[in-house]
Tab-separated table of C-alpha atoms in Angstrom:
chain	number	residue	atom	x	y	z
A	18	MET	CA	43.411	10.914	-154.386
A	19	PRO	CA	44.827	8.917	-151.479
A	20	THR	CA	43.391	5.784	-149.962
A	21	CYS	CA	43.306	6.066	-146.168
A	22	LEU	CA	43.062	3.453	-143.419
A	23	VAL	CA	42.430	4.946	-139.961
A	24	PHE	CA	42.809	2.807	-136.857
A	25	GLY	CA	41.111	4.437	-133.872
A	26	SER	CA	38.681	6.256	-136.137
A	27	ALA	CA	36.054	6.766	-133.424
A	28	ASN	CA	38.254	8.005	-130.582
A	29	PHE	CA	39.092	11.634	-129.744
A	30	TYR	CA	41.963	11.926	-132.228
A	31	GLY	CA	40.544	9.602	-134.866
A	32	ARG	CA	37.277	11.511	-134.959
A	33	ALA	CA	39.145	14.712	-135.850
A	34	LEU	CA	41.078	12.927	-138.590
A	35	THR	CA	37.911	11.333	-139.976
A	36	GLN	CA	36.256	14.761	-140.095
A	37	LEU	CA	39.251	16.211	-141.916
A	38	LEU	CA	39.411	13.422	-144.494
A	39	CYS	CA	35.679	13.716	-145.199
A	40	HIS	CA	36.046	17.493	-145.500
A	41	GLU	CA	38.918	17.123	-147.984
A	42	ARG	CA	36.890	14.642	-149.981
A	43	LYS	CA	33.965	17.059	-150.151
A	44	GLN	CA	36.162	20.028	-151.049
A	45	GLN	CA	37.729	18.177	-153.943
A	46	GLN	CA	34.367	16.761	-155.043
A	47	THR	CA	35.929	13.434	-155.869
A	48	ALA	CA	34.104	11.127	-153.486
A	49	ASP	CA	34.111	8.336	-156.081
A	50	VAL	CA	37.903	8.025	-156.031
A	51	TRP	CA	38.468	8.512	-152.310
A	52	GLU	CA	38.606	5.415	-150.156
A	53	ILE	CA	38.418	5.997	-146.409
A	54	ARG	CA	38.220	3.041	-144.067
A	55	GLY	CA	37.759	3.616	-140.343
A	56	VAL	CA	38.515	0.883	-137.833
A	57	ASP	CA	37.829	0.899	-134.109
A	58	LYS	CA	36.520	-1.108	-131.172
A	59	ILE	CA	33.319	0.888	-130.643
A	60	LEU	CA	30.273	1.880	-132.664
A	61	PRO	CA	30.207	5.584	-133.573
A	62	GLN	CA	26.563	5.614	-132.456
A	63	LEU	CA	27.745	4.969	-128.891
A	64	ALA	CA	30.434	7.656	-128.876
A	65	SER	CA	28.184	10.654	-128.057
A	66	PHE	CA	29.034	12.404	-131.311
A	67	PRO	CA	26.987	15.382	-132.506
A	68	ALA	CA	24.604	14.464	-135.329
A	69	ASP	CA	26.701	16.089	-138.069
A	70	VAL	CA	29.814	14.185	-136.990
A	71	LEU	CA	27.968	10.885	-136.631
A	72	ALA	CA	26.577	11.262	-140.142
A	73	LEU	CA	30.104	11.185	-141.572
A	74	TYR	CA	30.644	7.597	-140.458
A	75	SER	CA	27.886	6.396	-142.777
A	76	THR	CA	29.867	7.825	-145.702
A	77	ILE	CA	33.041	5.834	-145.045
A	78	ASP	CA	33.823	2.128	-144.817
A	79	TYR	CA	33.643	1.750	-141.043
A	80	ARG	CA	34.514	-1.543	-139.374
A	81	MET	CA	34.164	-2.383	-135.713
A	82	GLY	CA	36.060	-5.223	-134.121
A	83	ASN	CA	38.610	-6.413	-131.584
A	84	LEU	CA	41.796	-4.414	-132.100
A	85	ARG	CA	43.682	-6.948	-129.978
A	86	CYS	CA	42.950	-9.628	-132.561
A	87	ARG	CA	45.658	-9.768	-135.213
A	88	GLY	CA	43.265	-11.541	-137.581
A	89	PHE	CA	40.859	-8.586	-137.447
A	90	LEU	CA	43.717	-6.167	-138.106
A	91	GLU	CA	44.838	-8.301	-141.047
A	92	GLN	CA	41.365	-8.128	-142.581
A	93	ALA	CA	41.299	-4.360	-142.133
A	94	PHE	CA	44.415	-4.050	-144.291
A	95	LYS	CA	42.891	-5.991	-147.194
A	96	ARG	CA	41.363	-4.020	-150.067
A	97	ASP	CA	39.054	-5.387	-152.734
A	98	ASP	CA	41.483	-4.501	-155.515
A	99	GLY	CA	44.439	-5.995	-153.663
A	100	LYS	CA	46.386	-2.740	-153.767
A	101	PRO	CA	48.209	-1.336	-150.701
A	102	TRP	CA	46.843	1.637	-148.786
A	103	ASP	CA	48.470	4.978	-149.490
A	104	PHE	CA	48.204	6.160	-145.879
A	105	VAL	CA	47.719	4.112	-142.722
A	106	PHE	CA	47.110	6.086	-139.537
A	107	ASN	CA	47.582	4.327	-136.208
A	108	PHE	CA	45.492	6.532	-133.933
A	109	ALA	CA	44.294	3.539	-131.938
A	110	ALA	CA	47.101	3.195	-129.379
A	111	GLU	CA	45.572	3.879	-125.958
A	112	LEU	CA	46.096	7.376	-124.559
A	113	LYS	CA	43.562	7.237	-121.730
A	114	PHE	CA	45.021	7.761	-118.261
A	115	GLY	CA	44.573	5.352	-115.381
A	116	GLN	CA	44.593	2.041	-117.230
A	117	SER	CA	46.326	-1.080	-115.963
A	118	ASP	CA	49.802	-2.111	-117.060
A	119	GLN	CA	48.247	-5.017	-118.969
A	120	VAL	CA	45.901	-2.718	-120.891
A	121	TYR	CA	48.764	-0.444	-121.936
A	122	ASP	CA	50.828	-3.450	-122.968
A	123	GLN	CA	48.035	-4.856	-125.124
A	124	ASP	CA	46.481	-1.641	-126.444
A	125	VAL	CA	49.651	0.342	-127.051
A	126	ARG	CA	52.729	-1.853	-127.340
A	127	GLN	CA	51.251	-5.012	-128.876
A	128	LEU	CA	48.644	-3.246	-131.024
A	129	SER	CA	51.214	-0.881	-132.497
A	130	ALA	CA	53.673	-3.703	-133.141
A	131	ASN	CA	50.984	-5.627	-135.030
A	132	ILE	CA	49.941	-2.611	-137.119
A	133	ALA	CA	53.570	-1.784	-137.943
A	134	GLN	CA	54.304	-5.369	-139.002
A	135	LEU	CA	51.172	-5.553	-141.159
A	136	ALA	CA	51.938	-2.155	-142.703
A	137	GLY	CA	55.299	-3.531	-143.766
A	138	GLN	CA	53.866	-6.799	-145.058
A	139	HIS	CA	51.272	-4.937	-147.121
A	140	SER	CA	53.812	-2.361	-148.386
A	141	VAL	CA	51.676	0.638	-147.475
A	142	GLY	CA	52.671	4.070	-148.729
A	143	VAL	CA	53.098	5.744	-145.337
A	144	LEU	CA	52.475	4.708	-141.740
A	145	VAL	CA	51.605	7.561	-139.357
A	146	GLN	CA	52.031	6.607	-135.698
A	147	LEU	CA	50.322	8.818	-133.113
A	148	SER	CA	52.491	8.858	-129.999
A	149	THR	CA	52.585	11.384	-127.139
A	150	ALA	CA	54.897	14.087	-125.800
A	151	LEU	CA	54.548	12.436	-122.405
A	152	ILE	CA	57.503	10.234	-123.348
A	153	PHE	CA	59.874	13.122	-122.609
A	154	ALA	CA	61.482	12.556	-119.242
A	155	GLY	CA	63.055	15.913	-118.429
A	156	SER	CA	62.494	17.720	-115.132
A	157	SER	CA	63.442	21.231	-116.282
A	158	ASN	CA	60.969	23.885	-117.392
A	159	SER	CA	62.459	24.134	-120.881
A	160	GLN	CA	60.738	23.123	-124.116
A	161	CYS	CA	61.544	19.622	-125.325
A	162	THR	CA	62.482	19.279	-128.982
A	163	GLU	CA	62.330	16.155	-131.123
A	164	ASP	CA	65.970	15.540	-130.160
A	165	SER	CA	65.372	15.697	-126.412
A	166	ALA	CA	65.702	12.529	-124.328
A	167	ALA	CA	62.561	10.472	-124.859
A	168	ASP	CA	62.688	7.805	-122.188
A	169	GLY	CA	59.139	6.849	-121.327
A	170	ALA	CA	60.443	4.498	-118.642
A	171	GLN	CA	61.271	7.543	-116.537
A	172	THR	CA	57.658	8.772	-116.518
A	173	THR	CA	54.649	6.413	-116.642
A	174	VAL	CA	53.701	2.992	-117.989
A	175	LEU	CA	51.600	4.707	-120.642
A	176	ALA	CA	54.623	6.706	-121.791
A	177	LYS	CA	56.934	3.674	-121.725
A	178	CYS	CA	54.546	1.686	-123.918
A	179	HIS	CA	54.308	4.556	-126.395
A	180	ALA	CA	58.099	4.750	-126.556
A	181	ASP	CA	58.100	1.030	-127.394
A	182	ALA	CA	55.348	1.627	-129.972
A	183	GLU	CA	57.527	4.229	-131.660
A	184	ALA	CA	60.337	1.696	-131.835
A	185	SER	CA	58.014	-0.813	-133.530
A	186	ALA	CA	56.895	1.775	-136.082
A	187	ARG	CA	60.496	2.559	-136.994
A	188	LEU	CA	61.000	-1.097	-137.917
A	189	ALA	CA	57.988	-1.270	-140.257
A	190	GLY	CA	60.158	-1.059	-143.373
A	191	VAL	CA	57.957	1.595	-144.998
A	192	PRO	CA	58.012	5.402	-144.780
A	193	VAL	CA	56.957	6.340	-141.253
A	194	VAL	CA	55.855	9.520	-139.479
A	195	ILE	CA	55.754	9.679	-135.673
A	196	LEU	CA	53.711	12.465	-134.103
A	197	ARG	CA	54.062	13.509	-130.452
A	198	PRO	CA	51.229	15.861	-129.426
A	199	ALA	CA	51.402	17.956	-126.267
A	200	LEU	CA	48.339	18.267	-124.004
A	201	CYS	CA	45.583	18.063	-126.593
A	202	TYR	CA	42.215	19.783	-126.354
A	203	GLY	CA	39.258	20.387	-128.633
A	204	PRO	CA	35.857	18.859	-129.409
A	205	GLY	CA	35.632	15.394	-127.898
A	206	ASP	CA	38.401	15.806	-125.298
A	207	ARG	CA	37.240	14.064	-122.120
A	208	GLN	CA	40.370	13.982	-119.983
A	209	ASN	CA	43.021	16.566	-120.843
A	210	ALA	CA	41.443	19.998	-120.351
A	211	VAL	CA	38.107	18.807	-118.966
A	212	PRO	CA	39.078	18.591	-115.263
A	213	MET	CA	40.056	22.278	-115.159
A	214	LEU	CA	36.931	23.257	-117.125
A	215	ILE	CA	34.803	21.479	-114.550
A	216	MET	CA	36.718	23.126	-111.718
A	217	ALA	CA	35.953	26.531	-113.230
A	218	GLN	CA	32.266	25.655	-113.669
A	219	LEU	CA	32.060	24.600	-110.016
A	220	SER	CA	33.831	27.765	-108.891
A	221	LYS	CA	31.313	29.845	-110.825
A	222	GLN	CA	28.389	27.937	-109.315
A	223	ASP	CA	29.785	28.490	-105.822
A	224	GLY	CA	29.544	32.226	-106.409
A	225	ASP	CA	33.091	32.720	-105.185
A	226	ASN	CA	34.338	33.660	-108.683
A	227	ARG	CA	37.788	32.431	-107.676
A	228	MET	CA	39.269	29.212	-109.021
A	229	PRO	CA	42.079	27.699	-106.913
A	230	VAL	CA	45.103	26.699	-108.991
A	231	LEU	CA	48.063	24.632	-107.839
A	232	TRP	CA	51.714	25.001	-108.782
A	233	ASP	CA	53.814	27.911	-109.944
A	234	LYS	CA	52.434	30.201	-112.629
A	235	ASP	CA	55.346	29.841	-115.023
A	236	LEU	CA	55.500	26.050	-115.259
A	237	ARG	CA	55.050	25.007	-118.879
A	238	ILE	CA	52.224	22.718	-119.986
A	239	SER	CA	52.239	23.012	-123.769
A	240	THR	CA	48.998	22.524	-125.699
A	241	VAL	CA	47.766	21.661	-129.182
A	242	HIS	CA	44.278	21.623	-130.699
A	243	VAL	CA	43.075	18.243	-131.947
A	244	ALA	CA	42.245	19.724	-135.365
A	245	ASP	CA	45.921	20.631	-135.738
A	246	VAL	CA	46.902	17.068	-134.813
A	247	ALA	CA	44.648	15.738	-137.582
A	248	ALA	CA	45.935	18.295	-140.094
A	249	ALA	CA	49.523	17.435	-139.177
A	250	ALA	CA	48.851	13.737	-139.723
A	251	LEU	CA	47.496	14.267	-143.222
A	252	ALA	CA	50.101	16.880	-144.183
A	253	THR	CA	53.032	14.733	-143.045
A	254	ALA	CA	51.605	11.637	-144.717
A	255	ARG	CA	51.430	13.462	-148.049
A	256	TRP	CA	54.921	14.889	-147.564
A	257	GLN	CA	56.465	11.571	-146.518
A	258	HIS	CA	54.787	9.782	-149.428
A	259	GLN	CA	57.035	11.718	-151.793
A	260	ARG	CA	60.242	10.717	-150.033
A	261	PRO	CA	62.267	7.494	-150.025
A	262	ALA	CA	61.680	5.154	-147.102
A	263	ALA	CA	62.529	7.083	-143.971
A	264	VAL	CA	61.282	7.906	-140.492
A	265	ALA	CA	60.293	11.464	-139.563
A	266	THR	CA	59.377	12.532	-136.037
A	267	PHE	CA	57.508	15.711	-135.142
A	268	ASN	CA	56.370	17.257	-131.885
A	269	LEU	CA	52.968	18.942	-132.025
A	270	ALA	CA	52.510	22.004	-129.819
A	271	ASP	CA	51.203	25.469	-130.611
A	272	ALA	CA	53.405	28.546	-130.464
A	273	GLY	CA	51.466	30.022	-127.541
A	274	ASP	CA	53.945	28.510	-125.065
A	275	THR	CA	51.147	27.581	-122.666
A	276	THR	CA	52.036	27.831	-118.992
A	277	ASN	CA	50.087	27.011	-115.876
A	278	ALA	CA	48.999	30.648	-115.690
A	279	ARG	CA	47.955	30.876	-119.359
A	280	LEU	CA	45.950	27.660	-119.105
A	281	ALA	CA	44.202	28.851	-115.950
A	282	GLN	CA	43.525	32.287	-117.430
A	283	ALA	CA	41.980	30.868	-120.603
A	284	VAL	CA	39.710	28.585	-118.586
A	285	GLY	CA	38.885	31.284	-116.048
A	286	SER	CA	38.072	33.811	-118.756
A	287	LEU	CA	35.539	31.438	-120.295
A	288	PHE	CA	33.611	31.047	-117.055
A	289	GLY	CA	34.174	34.520	-115.643
A	290	VAL	CA	36.224	33.319	-112.678
A	291	GLU	CA	39.616	34.530	-111.532
A	292	PRO	CA	42.440	31.994	-111.133
A	293	SER	CA	43.723	32.043	-107.570
A	294	PHE	CA	47.211	30.617	-107.374
A	295	GLN	CA	48.019	29.004	-104.055
A	296	ASN	CA	50.572	30.695	-101.855
A	297	VAL	CA	54.059	29.378	-101.225
A	298	ALA	CA	53.075	27.635	-97.987
A	299	VAL	CA	50.231	25.680	-99.599
A	300	ASN	CA	52.355	24.663	-102.573
A	301	PHE	CA	55.130	23.575	-100.216
A	302	ILE	CA	52.720	21.202	-98.452
A	303	VAL	CA	51.307	19.924	-101.742
A	304	LYS	CA	54.787	19.236	-103.122
A	305	ARG	CA	55.453	16.911	-100.210
A	306	LEU	CA	52.433	14.768	-101.024
A	307	LYS	CA	52.885	11.745	-103.229
A	308	THR	CA	51.250	12.029	-106.619
A	309	ALA	CA	48.531	9.520	-105.671
A	310	GLU	CA	47.770	11.394	-102.434
A	311	LEU	CA	47.509	14.699	-104.284
A	312	ALA	CA	45.149	13.242	-106.871
A	313	GLU	CA	42.967	11.780	-104.129
A	314	GLU	CA	42.734	15.098	-102.273
A	315	VAL	CA	41.752	17.007	-105.415
A	316	ASN	CA	39.279	14.377	-106.560
A	317	GLN	CA	37.485	14.093	-103.230
A	318	SER	CA	36.866	17.831	-103.146
A	319	LEU	CA	35.403	18.006	-106.675
A	320	LEU	CA	33.631	14.759	-107.509
A	321	GLY	CA	30.721	15.242	-105.095
A	322	PRO	CA	29.837	18.802	-106.138
A	323	TRP	CA	30.117	17.857	-109.819
A	324	MET	CA	27.736	14.912	-109.418
A	325	ASP	CA	25.307	17.169	-107.563
A	326	LEU	CA	25.462	19.759	-110.352
A	327	LEU	CA	24.827	17.121	-113.017
A	328	ALA	CA	21.829	15.780	-111.098
A	329	ALA	CA	20.398	19.253	-110.533
A	330	HIS	CA	20.371	19.861	-114.284
A	331	GLY	CA	19.020	16.477	-115.318
A	332	VAL	CA	22.261	15.001	-116.658
A	333	SER	CA	21.958	11.377	-115.627
A	334	ASN	CA	24.842	9.760	-117.470
A	335	SER	CA	27.978	11.719	-118.305
A	336	PRO	CA	31.497	10.340	-118.794
A	337	LEU	CA	32.934	13.774	-117.987
A	338	SER	CA	34.597	14.076	-114.631
A	339	PRO	CA	36.908	16.387	-112.698
A	340	TYR	CA	38.828	13.250	-111.739
A	341	LEU	CA	42.567	13.744	-112.106
A	342	ASP	CA	44.340	10.445	-112.496
A	343	GLN	CA	47.858	10.504	-111.111
A	344	GLU	CA	49.120	9.910	-114.680
A	345	HIS	CA	47.580	13.207	-115.792
A	346	PRO	CA	50.474	15.587	-116.534
A	347	TYR	CA	48.927	18.257	-114.300
A	348	CYS	CA	49.416	16.062	-111.229
A	349	ARG	CA	53.157	15.902	-111.966
A	350	LEU	CA	53.590	19.422	-113.258
A	351	ASP	CA	55.811	20.612	-110.409
A	352	SER	CA	58.348	17.806	-110.859
A	353	GLN	CA	57.855	17.259	-114.598
A	354	PRO	CA	56.865	20.435	-116.468
A	355	ARG	CA	55.504	19.708	-119.924
A	356	GLY	CA	57.090	22.232	-122.249
A	357	VAL	CA	57.132	21.067	-125.877
A	358	ASP	CA	58.626	22.805	-128.909
A	359	GLY	CA	56.351	22.095	-131.881
A	360	SER	CA	57.995	24.427	-134.379
A	361	ARG	CA	59.932	21.931	-136.494
A	362	ILE	CA	56.888	20.732	-138.434
A	363	ALA	CA	56.030	24.322	-139.424
A	364	SER	CA	59.556	25.037	-140.668
A	365	THR	CA	60.252	21.806	-142.547
A	366	PRO	CA	60.777	22.488	-146.289
A	367	GLY	CA	58.028	21.110	-148.491
A	368	LEU	CA	55.597	20.378	-145.667
A	369	ARG	CA	53.695	23.664	-145.770
A	370	PHE	CA	52.096	23.072	-142.391
A	371	GLU	CA	50.656	25.890	-140.310
A	372	TYR	CA	48.912	25.631	-136.943
A	373	GLN	CA	45.345	26.884	-137.277
A	374	HIS	CA	45.102	27.301	-133.500
A	375	PRO	CA	48.346	29.149	-132.651
A	376	ARG	CA	47.469	29.439	-128.954
A	377	LEU	CA	44.998	28.164	-126.392
A	378	SER	CA	41.930	30.414	-126.413
A	379	PRO	CA	38.685	30.726	-124.442
A	380	ALA	CA	36.802	30.478	-127.758
A	381	ALA	CA	38.207	27.004	-128.468
A	382	LEU	CA	37.357	25.883	-124.933
A	383	ARG	CA	33.838	27.274	-125.344
A	384	GLU	CA	33.380	25.115	-128.432
A	385	MET	CA	34.170	22.062	-126.325
A	386	VAL	CA	31.701	22.902	-123.555
A	387	GLU	CA	28.918	23.876	-125.951
A	388	GLU	CA	29.249	20.574	-127.784
A	389	PHE	CA	29.077	18.690	-124.485
A	390	GLN	CA	25.921	20.621	-123.665
A	391	ALA	CA	24.423	19.870	-127.082
A	392	VAL	CA	24.850	16.101	-126.627
A	393	GLY	CA	23.637	16.149	-123.020
A	394	LEU	CA	26.919	15.535	-121.197
A	395	TRP	CA	27.267	18.952	-119.503
A	396	PRO	CA	24.727	20.993	-117.510
A	397	ALA	CA	22.833	23.441	-119.704
A	398	ILE	CA	24.177	26.481	-117.869
A	399	PRO	CA	24.929	29.615	-119.916
A	400	ILE	CA	28.640	30.340	-120.079
């Protein structure tokens, strides 16, 4: 059975991978020969995990420390028997919107360069680098493939740093897999789909039963469930482990071809509200706003009512917010649609990968909200 080192084990993506690895270990009933080490900058106890998820972290070798410290990373690579890790997953590169240029430089570019160098020095079996589909710079409404122009410099600082991180991974000198997920949702997501979920909840509470939606209906904003990201990471690591040293890159996006309308309809269906797309005149005005001005207008209209709703239901401390940072792909959807073709991974010979969530569904969004309610981060309002 493989030995697995997971950087970013307690974040949104790393949690899903940790759950999958623990599930595989249980299914194969070979816990004594599995070695799973999780590494991150936070304690799992402070991550607002449900009890069953939190319990998993006591069954792995979890280490908390400063990911910016190369010495700490070096120690994480060392095993008692001196052997190299079979699979190293870099899920730690920052994907949170709204961080400073310095944070992205340190927590994406420099962190990934250090992990790639150490992976090479320790001759690991496979390095899996979690990147992002935000690095695609196109302005058309087509679906980007792995061969599309990936120039993060044309989008955001976050995307540019992830493009540089990919370049570092390619130089590791060991077999490498680079994964580029589209807009990712699922249990633990606090920034991607959450703003629209909150908007729908507020629309329902207003009694209007209409949820205002910006931009054209047909603009693409491809999606992928976080469980499929985790499954893709493990499947590609196993596949790449059997090949000579090479680099493989895969987009991750379901086959549902999510558009602005399909996203709004899935969210609206969950809360029983009807998406109301703005008319041409309103969208014309919005298009002339700068991205920062648009984000400010949206945020000012939603933050107050959301805080009031939390207070009314006794939720005193929630990290969830309708806040749309200007780096959020939805703020730029009109000028930079986010269509992603994630079919290559499912058609690659020998990989045997299949998306378990082939399209965005109200049921998957419900799972997110109900978990937030269970851990006290969302008002306990029936949905």
